[in-house]
Amino acid sequence: MSTSYFVPLSVTLVIAGILLPFWPLGALGVLLAALSGHPAVALICAAVLDLLWGVMPGFSQYYFFPAVLFALLGIVVRALSLRYVLEERSSHL
Amino acid sequence: MTTISRSKWRKRPPYRSIVVVLLFGVVLLSLGVWRGTFAGILWRVTEPVLHSRAFASSVIGSVTAQFYAKSALTRENEALKAALASSSLALLDRNLLAEENKELRERLGKAGATPHTTLASVIARPPASPYDTFIIDAGSDVGIAVGDLVFAGGASVIGSVSESYASTARVALFSSPGMVHTGLLRRQGGEAGDIPLTVSGQGGGTMRAEVPAGTKVSIADAVILTVNSLTLSGVVSHVERTEGNSFEVVYLHLPVNLFELRYVEVRRGEPL
């Protein structure tokens, strides 16, 4: 199944998150790109959002790139899920 | 059916992945080192778009306002008149106090120590910006630096500049998670003695502090920031008392509605 149409959808969500007064749309775009198997798109969008949004004050400032970390989390979740699904399928065959 | 065995996965050389990860690390490191420059460029591009958005929303707001029912407008007008009357009395009291304060400062030889103030408009506020921060349209071009205090409505201090770019700056509100400031709790009704307390941000315009159990704290008590001049930084909205606990938790909110902020004042040379 092709997931290429998730790329424009993710980018649109990220742009909407910047331009519309609702930042979670941007985070949703990053998550969608990461979970649909487009890690490069997710990481680039996350880096742009991190530059625009900055970091939280206090101890959380040492995350430096929170949106990139969020994208990496999405990528890892997808990789682990795929691994689990493949293992389940191979055990059934 | 063909399946990929585990041994084949292991045999695949991971050079490509290593190169991609290294490249990504280098890019991220560069972004970290020159973060201010890259963010400044991005904000220079984004700022006019956000200004246009603000203009468009004000135009749309003025158009839709014409469709309000006349009776609703009359009721709102009456309520606003009542609020204005009570505010005028409070303002009269405030003016007298301000005059008294000025006179006392002159006697103490502290007059003229007022820092330089810059008026800036808010171009992105929560929920357009995360972490209880907002973006203003004045930056290092006009001398705004990290740590400058940001005021809304005269004596209400709401946060400080956390990042300054060429034409824009990011303001971290005192209610931002991880933001901690010290203040004095000033009680209503002439209760003697201010209580020093440490206020930490909780997000969404709210803050939290702890005072010793038995302290007389009531809703609408004010928190004054400990700087040269008296500045309001929070208002008590709830007090949580637990039996047997040696502390009471005081919940506060910012003195202004941050979701409706349009303009703020940045006072240079008065850092936190």
mmCIF file of C-alpha atoms in Angstrom:
data_model
loop_
_atom_site.group_PDB
_atom_site.id
_atom_site.type_symbol
_atom_site.label_atom_id
_atom_site.label_comp_id
_atom_site.label_asym_id
_atom_site.label_seq_id
_atom_site.Cartn_x
_atom_site.Cartn_y
_atom_site.Cartn_z
ATOM 1 C CA MET A 1 0.000 0.000 0.000
ATOM 2 C CA SER A 2 1.425 3.369 -0.989
ATOM 3 C CA THR A 3 1.827 5.903 1.770
ATOM 4 C CA SER A 4 3.242 8.682 -0.427
ATOM 5 C CA TYR A 5 0.073 10.757 -0.084
ATOM 6 C CA PHE A 6 0.885 11.122 3.614
ATOM 7 C CA VAL A 7 3.814 13.407 2.717
ATOM 8 C CA PRO A 8 1.763 16.366 1.367
ATOM 9 C CA LEU A 9 -0.793 15.806 4.122
ATOM 10 C CA SER A 10 1.910 15.934 6.828
ATOM 11 C CA VAL A 11 3.556 19.016 5.326
ATOM 12 C CA THR A 12 0.152 20.731 5.045
ATOM 13 C CA LEU A 13 -0.549 19.978 8.697
ATOM 14 C CA VAL A 14 2.844 21.365 9.737
ATOM 15 C CA ILE A 15 2.279 24.578 7.728
ATOM 16 C CA ALA A 16 -1.216 24.843 9.220
ATOM 17 C CA GLY A 17 0.303 24.425 12.688
ATOM 18 C CA ILE A 18 2.547 27.423 12.028
ATOM 19 C CA LEU A 19 0.026 29.676 10.327
ATOM 20 C CA LEU A 20 -3.187 28.803 12.152
ATOM 21 C CA PRO A 21 -3.483 29.620 15.855
ATOM 22 C CA PHE A 22 -3.255 25.968 16.935
ATOM 23 C CA TRP A 23 0.259 24.511 17.302
ATOM 24 C CA PRO A 24 -0.764 20.845 17.922
ATOM 25 C CA LEU A 25 -1.523 20.608 14.175
ATOM 26 C CA GLY A 26 2.233 20.881 13.547
ATOM 27 C CA ALA A 27 2.985 18.104 16.037
ATOM 28 C CA LEU A 28 0.290 15.968 14.381
ATOM 29 C CA GLY A 29 1.931 16.502 10.972
ATOM 30 C CA VAL A 30 5.306 15.375 12.344
ATOM 31 C CA LEU A 31 3.757 12.305 13.972
ATOM 32 C CA LEU A 32 1.863 11.390 10.796
ATOM 33 C CA ALA A 33 5.042 11.590 8.689
ATOM 34 C CA ALA A 34 6.994 9.507 11.217
ATOM 35 C CA LEU A 35 4.345 6.806 11.583
ATOM 36 C CA SER A 36 3.669 6.579 7.832
ATOM 37 C CA GLY A 37 7.305 5.710 7.115
ATOM 38 C CA HIS A 38 8.735 9.044 5.967
ATOM 39 C CA PRO A 39 11.416 9.701 8.575
ATOM 40 C CA ALA A 40 13.259 12.356 6.535
ATOM 41 C CA VAL A 41 10.084 14.432 6.112
ATOM 42 C CA ALA A 42 9.261 14.016 9.812
ATOM 43 C CA LEU A 43 12.741 15.073 10.942
ATOM 44 C CA ILE A 44 12.964 18.082 8.596
ATOM 45 C CA CYS A 45 9.506 19.325 9.643
ATOM 46 C CA ALA A 46 10.375 18.744 13.313
ATOM 47 C CA ALA A 47 13.640 20.688 12.986
ATOM 48 C CA VAL A 48 11.789 23.631 11.388
ATOM 49 C CA LEU A 49 9.185 23.577 14.162
ATOM 50 C CA ASP A 50 11.913 23.455 16.815
ATOM 51 C CA LEU A 51 13.571 26.528 15.317
ATOM 52 C CA LEU A 52 10.256 28.388 15.298
ATOM 53 C CA TRP A 53 8.910 27.202 18.635
ATOM 54 C CA GLY A 54 12.117 27.257 20.672
ATOM 55 C CA VAL A 55 12.393 25.210 23.832
ATOM 56 C CA MET A 56 10.679 25.174 27.183
ATOM 57 C CA PRO A 57 12.366 27.138 29.968
ATOM 58 C CA GLY A 58 13.852 25.364 32.975
ATOM 59 C CA PHE A 59 15.345 21.875 32.886
ATOM 60 C CA SER A 60 13.450 20.978 29.690
ATOM 61 C CA GLN A 61 15.628 23.419 27.734
ATOM 62 C CA TYR A 62 18.288 20.672 27.707
ATOM 63 C CA TYR A 63 16.135 18.644 25.304
ATOM 64 C CA PHE A 64 17.332 21.258 22.741
ATOM 65 C CA PHE A 65 15.138 19.813 19.950
ATOM 66 C CA PRO A 66 11.917 18.516 21.547
ATOM 67 C CA ALA A 67 10.001 18.192 18.264
ATOM 68 C CA VAL A 68 12.892 16.208 16.701
ATOM 69 C CA LEU A 69 12.854 13.911 19.751
ATOM 70 C CA PHE A 70 9.103 13.524 19.244
ATOM 71 C CA ALA A 71 9.685 12.606 15.570
ATOM 72 C CA LEU A 72 12.389 10.092 16.576
ATOM 73 C CA LEU A 73 9.939 8.571 19.044
ATOM 74 C CA GLY A 74 7.411 8.170 16.208
ATOM 75 C CA ILE A 75 10.055 6.541 13.982
ATOM 76 C CA VAL A 76 11.041 4.101 16.738
ATOM 77 C CA VAL A 77 7.390 3.244 17.459
ATOM 78 C CA ARG A 78 6.839 2.482 13.762
ATOM 79 C CA ALA A 79 9.995 0.344 13.536
ATOM 80 C CA LEU A 80 9.057 -1.660 16.648
ATOM 81 C CA SER A 81 5.465 -2.080 15.455
ATOM 82 C CA LEU A 82 6.604 -3.343 12.043
ATOM 83 C CA ARG A 83 9.022 -5.738 13.681
ATOM 84 C CA TYR A 84 6.260 -7.079 15.901
ATOM 85 C CA VAL A 85 3.867 -7.475 12.958
ATOM 86 C CA LEU A 86 6.512 -9.272 10.847
ATOM 87 C CA GLU A 87 7.335 -11.619 13.717
ATOM 88 C CA GLU A 88 3.667 -12.353 14.254
ATOM 89 C CA ARG A 89 3.167 -13.049 10.540
ATOM 90 C CA SER A 90 6.253 -15.269 10.226
ATOM 91 C CA SER A 91 5.146 -17.300 13.238
ATOM 92 C CA HIS A 92 1.729 -17.849 11.624
ATOM 93 C CA LEU A 93 3.209 -18.969 8.270
ATOM 94 C CA MET B 1 5.389 -16.977 -1.039
ATOM 95 C CA THR B 2 8.809 -15.421 -0.416
ATOM 96 C CA THR B 3 9.675 -14.300 3.098
ATOM 97 C CA ILE B 4 12.762 -12.462 4.315
ATOM 98 C CA SER B 5 14.578 -14.562 6.868
ATOM 99 C CA ARG B 6 16.266 -13.035 9.950
ATOM 100 C CA SER B 7 19.720 -14.176 8.725
ATOM 101 C CA LYS B 8 19.268 -12.087 5.537
ATOM 102 C CA TRP B 9 18.394 -9.020 7.595
ATOM 103 C CA ARG B 10 21.574 -9.403 9.577
ATOM 104 C CA LYS B 11 23.724 -9.838 6.458
ATOM 105 C CA ARG B 12 22.632 -6.486 4.985
ATOM 106 C CA PRO B 13 25.467 -3.967 5.528
ATOM 107 C CA PRO B 14 24.194 -0.984 7.561
ATOM 108 C CA TYR B 15 26.573 1.583 5.936
ATOM 109 C CA ARG B 16 23.764 3.595 4.444
ATOM 110 C CA SER B 17 21.972 3.891 7.766
ATOM 111 C CA ILE B 18 25.210 4.882 9.516
ATOM 112 C CA VAL B 19 25.867 7.625 6.927
ATOM 113 C CA VAL B 20 22.289 8.919 7.245
ATOM 114 C CA VAL B 21 22.489 8.983 11.064
ATOM 115 C CA LEU B 22 25.883 10.746 10.979
ATOM 116 C CA LEU B 23 24.619 13.289 8.452
ATOM 117 C CA PHE B 24 21.552 13.924 10.574
ATOM 118 C CA GLY B 25 23.752 14.374 13.649
ATOM 119 C CA VAL B 26 25.930 16.914 11.828
ATOM 120 C CA VAL B 27 22.859 18.859 10.616
ATOM 121 C CA LEU B 28 21.350 18.865 14.114
ATOM 122 C CA LEU B 29 24.644 20.000 15.642
ATOM 123 C CA SER B 30 24.884 22.863 13.115
ATOM 124 C CA LEU B 31 21.296 23.863 13.877
ATOM 125 C CA GLY B 32 22.124 23.813 17.577
ATOM 126 C CA VAL B 33 25.247 25.946 17.173
ATOM 127 C CA TRP B 34 23.646 28.529 14.848
ATOM 128 C CA ARG B 35 20.144 28.168 16.255
ATOM 129 C CA GLY B 36 19.613 31.899 16.745
ATOM 130 C CA THR B 37 20.630 32.709 13.172
ATOM 131 C CA PHE B 38 18.445 30.017 11.584
ATOM 132 C CA ALA B 39 15.490 30.835 13.821
ATOM 133 C CA GLY B 40 15.920 34.554 13.016
ATOM 134 C CA ILE B 41 15.789 33.823 9.274
ATOM 135 C CA LEU B 42 12.697 31.647 9.680
ATOM 136 C CA TRP B 43 10.942 34.269 11.801
ATOM 137 C CA ARG B 44 11.825 36.996 9.290
ATOM 138 C CA VAL B 45 9.919 34.971 6.691
ATOM 139 C CA THR B 46 7.060 33.989 8.997
ATOM 140 C CA GLU B 47 6.500 37.382 10.662
ATOM 141 C CA PRO B 48 4.751 39.155 7.708
ATOM 142 C CA VAL B 49 2.497 36.134 7.214
ATOM 143 C CA LEU B 50 1.459 36.160 10.876
ATOM 144 C CA HIS B 51 0.887 39.927 10.719
ATOM 145 C CA SER B 52 -1.399 39.375 7.712
ATOM 146 C CA ARG B 53 -3.238 36.649 9.609
ATOM 147 C CA ALA B 54 -3.814 38.958 12.569
ATOM 148 C CA PHE B 55 -5.098 41.686 10.228
ATOM 149 C CA ALA B 56 -7.403 39.245 8.425
ATOM 150 C CA SER B 57 -8.840 37.911 11.692
ATOM 151 C CA SER B 58 -9.530 41.456 12.943
ATOM 152 C CA VAL B 59 -11.313 42.299 9.664
ATOM 153 C CA ILE B 60 -13.369 39.090 9.842
ATOM 154 C CA GLY B 61 -14.147 39.828 13.504
ATOM 155 C CA SER B 62 -15.408 43.310 12.687
ATOM 156 C CA VAL B 63 -17.581 41.963 9.857
ATOM 157 C CA THR B 64 -19.138 39.190 11.977
ATOM 158 C CA ALA B 65 -19.732 41.651 14.844
ATOM 159 C CA GLN B 66 -22.326 43.382 12.656
ATOM 160 C CA PHE B 67 -24.486 40.247 12.769
ATOM 161 C CA TYR B 68 -24.828 40.198 16.552
ATOM 162 C CA ALA B 69 -28.356 40.585 17.859
ATOM 163 C CA LYS B 70 -29.224 44.128 18.988
ATOM 164 C CA SER B 71 -30.532 42.944 22.366
ATOM 165 C CA ALA B 72 -27.268 41.068 23.066
ATOM 166 C CA LEU B 73 -25.306 44.199 22.206
ATOM 167 C CA THR B 74 -27.473 46.293 24.553
ATOM 168 C CA ARG B 75 -26.930 43.806 27.408
ATOM 169 C CA GLU B 76 -23.189 43.761 26.738
ATOM 170 C CA ASN B 77 -23.180 47.575 26.674
ATOM 171 C CA GLU B 78 -24.899 47.724 30.077
ATOM 172 C CA ALA B 79 -22.467 45.204 31.570
ATOM 173 C CA LEU B 80 -19.484 47.107 30.171
ATOM 174 C CA LYS B 81 -20.805 50.396 31.591
ATOM 175 C CA ALA B 82 -21.093 48.808 35.040
ATOM 176 C CA ALA B 83 -17.593 47.355 34.775
ATOM 177 C CA LEU B 84 -16.243 50.711 33.627
ATOM 178 C CA ALA B 85 -17.805 52.482 36.610
ATOM 179 C CA SER B 86 -16.152 50.131 39.111
ATOM 180 C CA SER B 87 -12.860 50.235 37.203
ATOM 181 C CA SER B 88 -12.889 54.052 37.250
ATOM 182 C CA LEU B 89 -13.089 54.034 41.051
ATOM 183 C CA ALA B 90 -10.268 51.508 41.272
ATOM 184 C CA LEU B 91 -8.230 53.573 38.825
ATOM 185 C CA LEU B 92 -8.737 56.701 40.933
ATOM 186 C CA ASP B 93 -7.340 54.836 43.926
ATOM 187 C CA ARG B 94 -4.459 53.547 41.797
ATOM 188 C CA ASN B 95 -3.615 57.039 40.553
ATOM 189 C CA LEU B 96 -3.460 58.343 44.113
ATOM 190 C CA LEU B 97 -1.187 55.474 45.114
ATOM 191 C CA ALA B 98 1.003 56.026 42.062
ATOM 192 C CA GLU B 99 1.374 59.706 42.971
ATOM 193 C CA GLU B 100 2.279 58.766 46.541
ATOM 194 C CA ASN B 101 4.772 56.176 45.269
ATOM 195 C CA LYS B 102 6.380 58.730 42.957
ATOM 196 C CA GLU B 103 6.684 61.239 45.780
ATOM 197 C CA LEU B 104 8.269 58.675 48.109
ATOM 198 C CA ARG B 105 10.717 57.564 45.417
ATOM 199 C CA GLU B 106 11.708 61.181 44.841
ATOM 200 C CA ARG B 107 12.337 61.609 48.559
ATOM 201 C CA LEU B 108 14.491 58.469 48.569
ATOM 202 C CA GLY B 109 16.384 59.712 45.528
ATOM 203 C CA LYS B 110 15.232 56.865 43.291
ATOM 204 C CA ALA B 111 13.337 58.957 40.762
ATOM 205 C CA GLY B 112 14.480 58.785 37.166
ATOM 206 C CA ALA B 113 15.571 55.162 37.500
ATOM 207 C CA THR B 114 12.777 54.084 35.147
ATOM 208 C CA PRO B 115 14.169 51.754 32.484
ATOM 209 C CA HIS B 116 13.591 52.253 28.750
ATOM 210 C CA THR B 117 10.297 50.770 27.545
ATOM 211 C CA THR B 118 9.488 49.420 24.090
ATOM 212 C CA LEU B 119 5.927 48.742 22.963
ATOM 213 C CA ALA B 120 5.606 45.569 20.879
ATOM 214 C CA SER B 121 2.687 43.778 19.317
ATOM 215 C CA VAL B 122 2.113 40.071 19.910
ATOM 216 C CA ILE B 123 2.228 38.130 16.630
ATOM 217 C CA ALA B 124 1.812 34.609 18.003
ATOM 218 C CA ARG B 125 0.302 33.735 21.360
ATOM 219 C CA PRO B 126 -0.935 30.449 22.867
ATOM 220 C CA PRO B 127 -2.377 28.261 21.394
ATOM 221 C CA ALA B 128 -0.492 29.352 18.254
ATOM 222 C CA SER B 129 2.810 28.969 20.114
ATOM 223 C CA PRO B 130 3.590 26.117 22.515
ATOM 224 C CA TYR B 131 5.102 25.990 26.038
ATOM 225 C CA ASP B 132 3.292 29.172 27.222
ATOM 226 C CA THR B 133 5.510 31.410 25.148
ATOM 227 C CA PHE B 134 4.617 34.133 22.660
ATOM 228 C CA ILE B 135 6.331 36.009 19.868
ATOM 229 C CA ILE B 136 6.562 39.800 19.693
ATOM 230 C CA ASP B 137 7.453 41.934 16.678
ATOM 231 C CA ALA B 138 10.448 43.695 18.272
ATOM 232 C CA GLY B 139 13.900 42.194 18.586
ATOM 233 C CA SER B 140 17.575 42.970 18.930
ATOM 234 C CA ASP B 141 17.211 45.650 16.198
ATOM 235 C CA VAL B 142 15.577 47.871 18.832
ATOM 236 C CA GLY B 143 17.797 46.704 21.669
ATOM 237 C CA ILE B 144 15.684 43.945 23.185
ATOM 238 C CA ALA B 145 17.855 41.396 24.977
ATOM 239 C CA VAL B 146 17.375 38.077 26.731
ATOM 240 C CA GLY B 147 16.147 38.559 30.300
ATOM 241 C CA ASP B 148 14.267 41.837 29.753
ATOM 242 C CA LEU B 149 10.985 41.914 31.657
ATOM 243 C CA VAL B 150 7.706 41.995 29.722
ATOM 244 C CA PHE B 151 4.714 43.929 31.044
ATOM 245 C CA ALA B 152 1.051 43.978 30.081
ATOM 246 C CA GLY B 153 -1.190 46.820 31.117
ATOM 247 C CA GLY B 154 1.290 48.939 33.033
ATOM 248 C CA ALA B 155 2.189 47.306 36.350
ATOM 249 C CA SER B 156 1.492 43.661 35.465
ATOM 250 C CA VAL B 157 4.661 41.748 34.675
ATOM 251 C CA ILE B 158 3.911 38.526 32.790
ATOM 252 C CA GLY B 159 7.270 37.078 31.744
ATOM 253 C CA SER B 160 10.716 37.707 30.348
ATOM 254 C CA VAL B 161 12.419 37.606 26.945
ATOM 255 C CA SER B 162 13.873 34.111 26.460
ATOM 256 C CA GLU B 163 15.251 34.482 22.913
ATOM 257 C CA SER B 164 15.912 37.597 20.872
ATOM 258 C CA TYR B 165 16.191 37.582 17.061
ATOM 259 C CA ALA B 166 16.719 40.516 14.704
ATOM 260 C CA SER B 167 13.114 41.644 14.276
ATOM 261 C CA THR B 168 11.261 39.355 16.668
ATOM 262 C CA ALA B 169 11.685 37.981 20.178
ATOM 263 C CA ARG B 170 10.291 35.066 22.132
ATOM 264 C CA VAL B 171 8.760 35.773 25.539
ATOM 265 C CA ALA B 172 8.488 33.028 28.157
ATOM 266 C CA LEU B 173 5.557 33.667 30.452
ATOM 267 C CA PHE B 174 5.936 33.113 34.197
ATOM 268 C CA SER B 175 3.298 30.410 33.763
ATOM 269 C CA SER B 176 5.504 28.488 31.332
ATOM 270 C CA PRO B 177 6.349 24.993 32.649
ATOM 271 C CA GLY B 178 9.831 25.086 34.168
ATOM 272 C CA MET B 179 9.791 28.856 34.716
ATOM 273 C CA VAL B 180 10.476 29.735 38.366
ATOM 274 C CA HIS B 181 10.497 33.197 39.943
ATOM 275 C CA THR B 182 10.498 34.556 43.454
ATOM 276 C CA GLY B 183 7.848 36.976 44.648
ATOM 277 C CA LEU B 184 6.076 38.401 47.642
ATOM 278 C CA LEU B 185 2.536 37.445 48.541
ATOM 279 C CA ARG B 186 0.666 40.638 49.437
ATOM 280 C CA ARG B 187 -2.577 39.944 51.237
ATOM 281 C CA GLN B 188 -5.774 41.922 50.921
ATOM 282 C CA GLY B 189 -7.477 43.666 53.821
ATOM 283 C CA GLY B 190 -4.380 45.201 55.345
ATOM 284 C CA GLU B 191 -2.802 41.960 56.629
ATOM 285 C CA ALA B 192 0.640 42.969 57.815
ATOM 286 C CA GLY B 193 3.792 41.432 56.343
ATOM 287 C CA ASP B 194 4.440 40.121 52.852
ATOM 288 C CA ILE B 195 5.216 36.423 52.509
ATOM 289 C CA PRO B 196 8.160 35.487 50.288
ATOM 290 C CA LEU B 197 7.397 32.561 47.994
ATOM 291 C CA THR B 198 8.779 30.714 44.981
ATOM 292 C CA VAL B 199 6.316 30.526 42.091
ATOM 293 C CA SER B 200 6.644 27.851 39.426
ATOM 294 C CA GLY B 201 4.803 27.808 36.094
ATOM 295 C CA GLN B 202 2.296 25.100 35.251
ATOM 296 C CA GLY B 203 1.223 26.059 31.735
ATOM 297 C CA GLY B 204 -2.028 27.558 30.451
ATOM 298 C CA GLY B 205 -1.492 30.831 32.327
ATOM 299 C CA THR B 206 -1.420 29.152 35.758
ATOM 300 C CA MET B 207 1.270 28.973 38.438
ATOM 301 C CA ARG B 208 1.818 27.175 41.746
ATOM 302 C CA ALA B 209 3.497 28.054 45.031
ATOM 303 C CA GLU B 210 3.716 26.700 48.569
ATOM 304 C CA VAL B 211 3.290 28.594 51.833
ATOM 305 C CA PRO B 212 3.558 27.313 55.418
ATOM 306 C CA ALA B 213 0.367 25.760 56.789
ATOM 307 C CA GLY B 214 -1.753 28.226 58.725
ATOM 308 C CA THR B 215 -0.834 31.190 56.548
ATOM 309 C CA LYS B 216 -3.856 33.357 55.868
ATOM 310 C CA VAL B 217 -4.105 33.311 52.099
ATOM 311 C CA SER B 218 -7.314 34.107 50.285
ATOM 312 C CA ILE B 219 -8.477 34.211 46.698
ATOM 313 C CA ALA B 220 -7.510 37.410 44.798
ATOM 314 C CA ASP B 221 -4.414 38.040 46.947
ATOM 315 C CA ALA B 222 -1.610 39.392 44.790
ATOM 316 C CA VAL B 223 1.938 38.245 44.144
ATOM 317 C CA ILE B 224 4.401 41.097 43.737
ATOM 318 C CA LEU B 225 7.615 40.519 41.831
ATOM 319 C CA THR B 226 10.737 41.325 43.822
ATOM 320 C CA VAL B 227 12.292 43.967 41.602
ATOM 321 C CA ASN B 228 12.955 47.667 42.105
ATOM 322 C CA SER B 229 9.403 48.779 41.436
ATOM 323 C CA LEU B 230 6.184 47.143 42.609
ATOM 324 C CA THR B 231 4.890 44.896 39.885
ATOM 325 C CA LEU B 232 2.010 42.444 39.959
ATOM 326 C CA SER B 233 2.972 39.000 38.621
ATOM 327 C CA GLY B 234 0.108 36.773 39.758
ATOM 328 C CA VAL B 235 -3.264 36.581 41.464
ATOM 329 C CA VAL B 236 -4.340 33.779 43.833
ATOM 330 C CA SER B 237 -7.124 31.716 42.282
ATOM 331 C CA HIS B 238 -7.278 28.711 44.635
ATOM 332 C CA VAL B 239 -5.747 27.544 47.928
ATOM 333 C CA GLU B 240 -5.420 23.827 48.674
ATOM 334 C CA ARG B 241 -5.191 22.927 52.360
ATOM 335 C CA THR B 242 -4.549 19.294 53.295
ATOM 336 C CA GLU B 243 -5.001 18.125 56.890
ATOM 337 C CA GLY B 244 -1.678 17.181 58.474
ATOM 338 C CA ASN B 245 0.414 18.752 55.718
ATOM 339 C CA SER B 246 2.984 21.361 56.730
ATOM 340 C CA PHE B 247 2.434 23.373 53.534
ATOM 341 C CA GLU B 248 -0.522 24.833 51.710
ATOM 342 C CA VAL B 249 -0.531 24.856 47.922
ATOM 343 C CA VAL B 250 -1.446 28.196 46.374
ATOM 344 C CA TYR B 251 -2.600 28.224 42.746
ATOM 345 C CA LEU B 252 -2.209 31.485 40.859
ATOM 346 C CA HIS B 253 -3.053 32.876 37.462
ATOM 347 C CA LEU B 254 -1.469 35.627 35.410
ATOM 348 C CA PRO B 255 -2.948 39.117 35.997
ATOM 349 C CA VAL B 256 -3.994 39.318 32.320
ATOM 350 C CA ASN B 257 -5.751 36.995 29.895
ATOM 351 C CA LEU B 258 -2.846 35.834 27.762
ATOM 352 C CA PHE B 259 -5.181 34.552 25.021
ATOM 353 C CA GLU B 260 -6.313 38.113 24.340
ATOM 354 C CA LEU B 261 -2.946 39.866 24.563
ATOM 355 C CA ARG B 262 -2.328 42.227 21.660
ATOM 356 C CA TYR B 263 0.400 44.571 22.893
ATOM 357 C CA VAL B 264 3.064 44.283 25.573
ATOM 358 C CA GLU B 265 5.783 46.547 26.952
ATOM 359 C CA VAL B 266 9.368 45.345 27.137
ATOM 360 C CA ARG B 267 11.397 47.135 29.797
ATOM 361 C CA ARG B 268 15.040 47.118 28.921
ATOM 362 C CA GLY B 269 17.630 47.232 31.652
ATOM 363 C CA GLU B 270 15.319 45.699 34.241
ATOM 364 C CA PRO B 271 16.198 42.013 34.118
ATOM 365 C CA LEU B 272 14.722 39.396 36.432
#
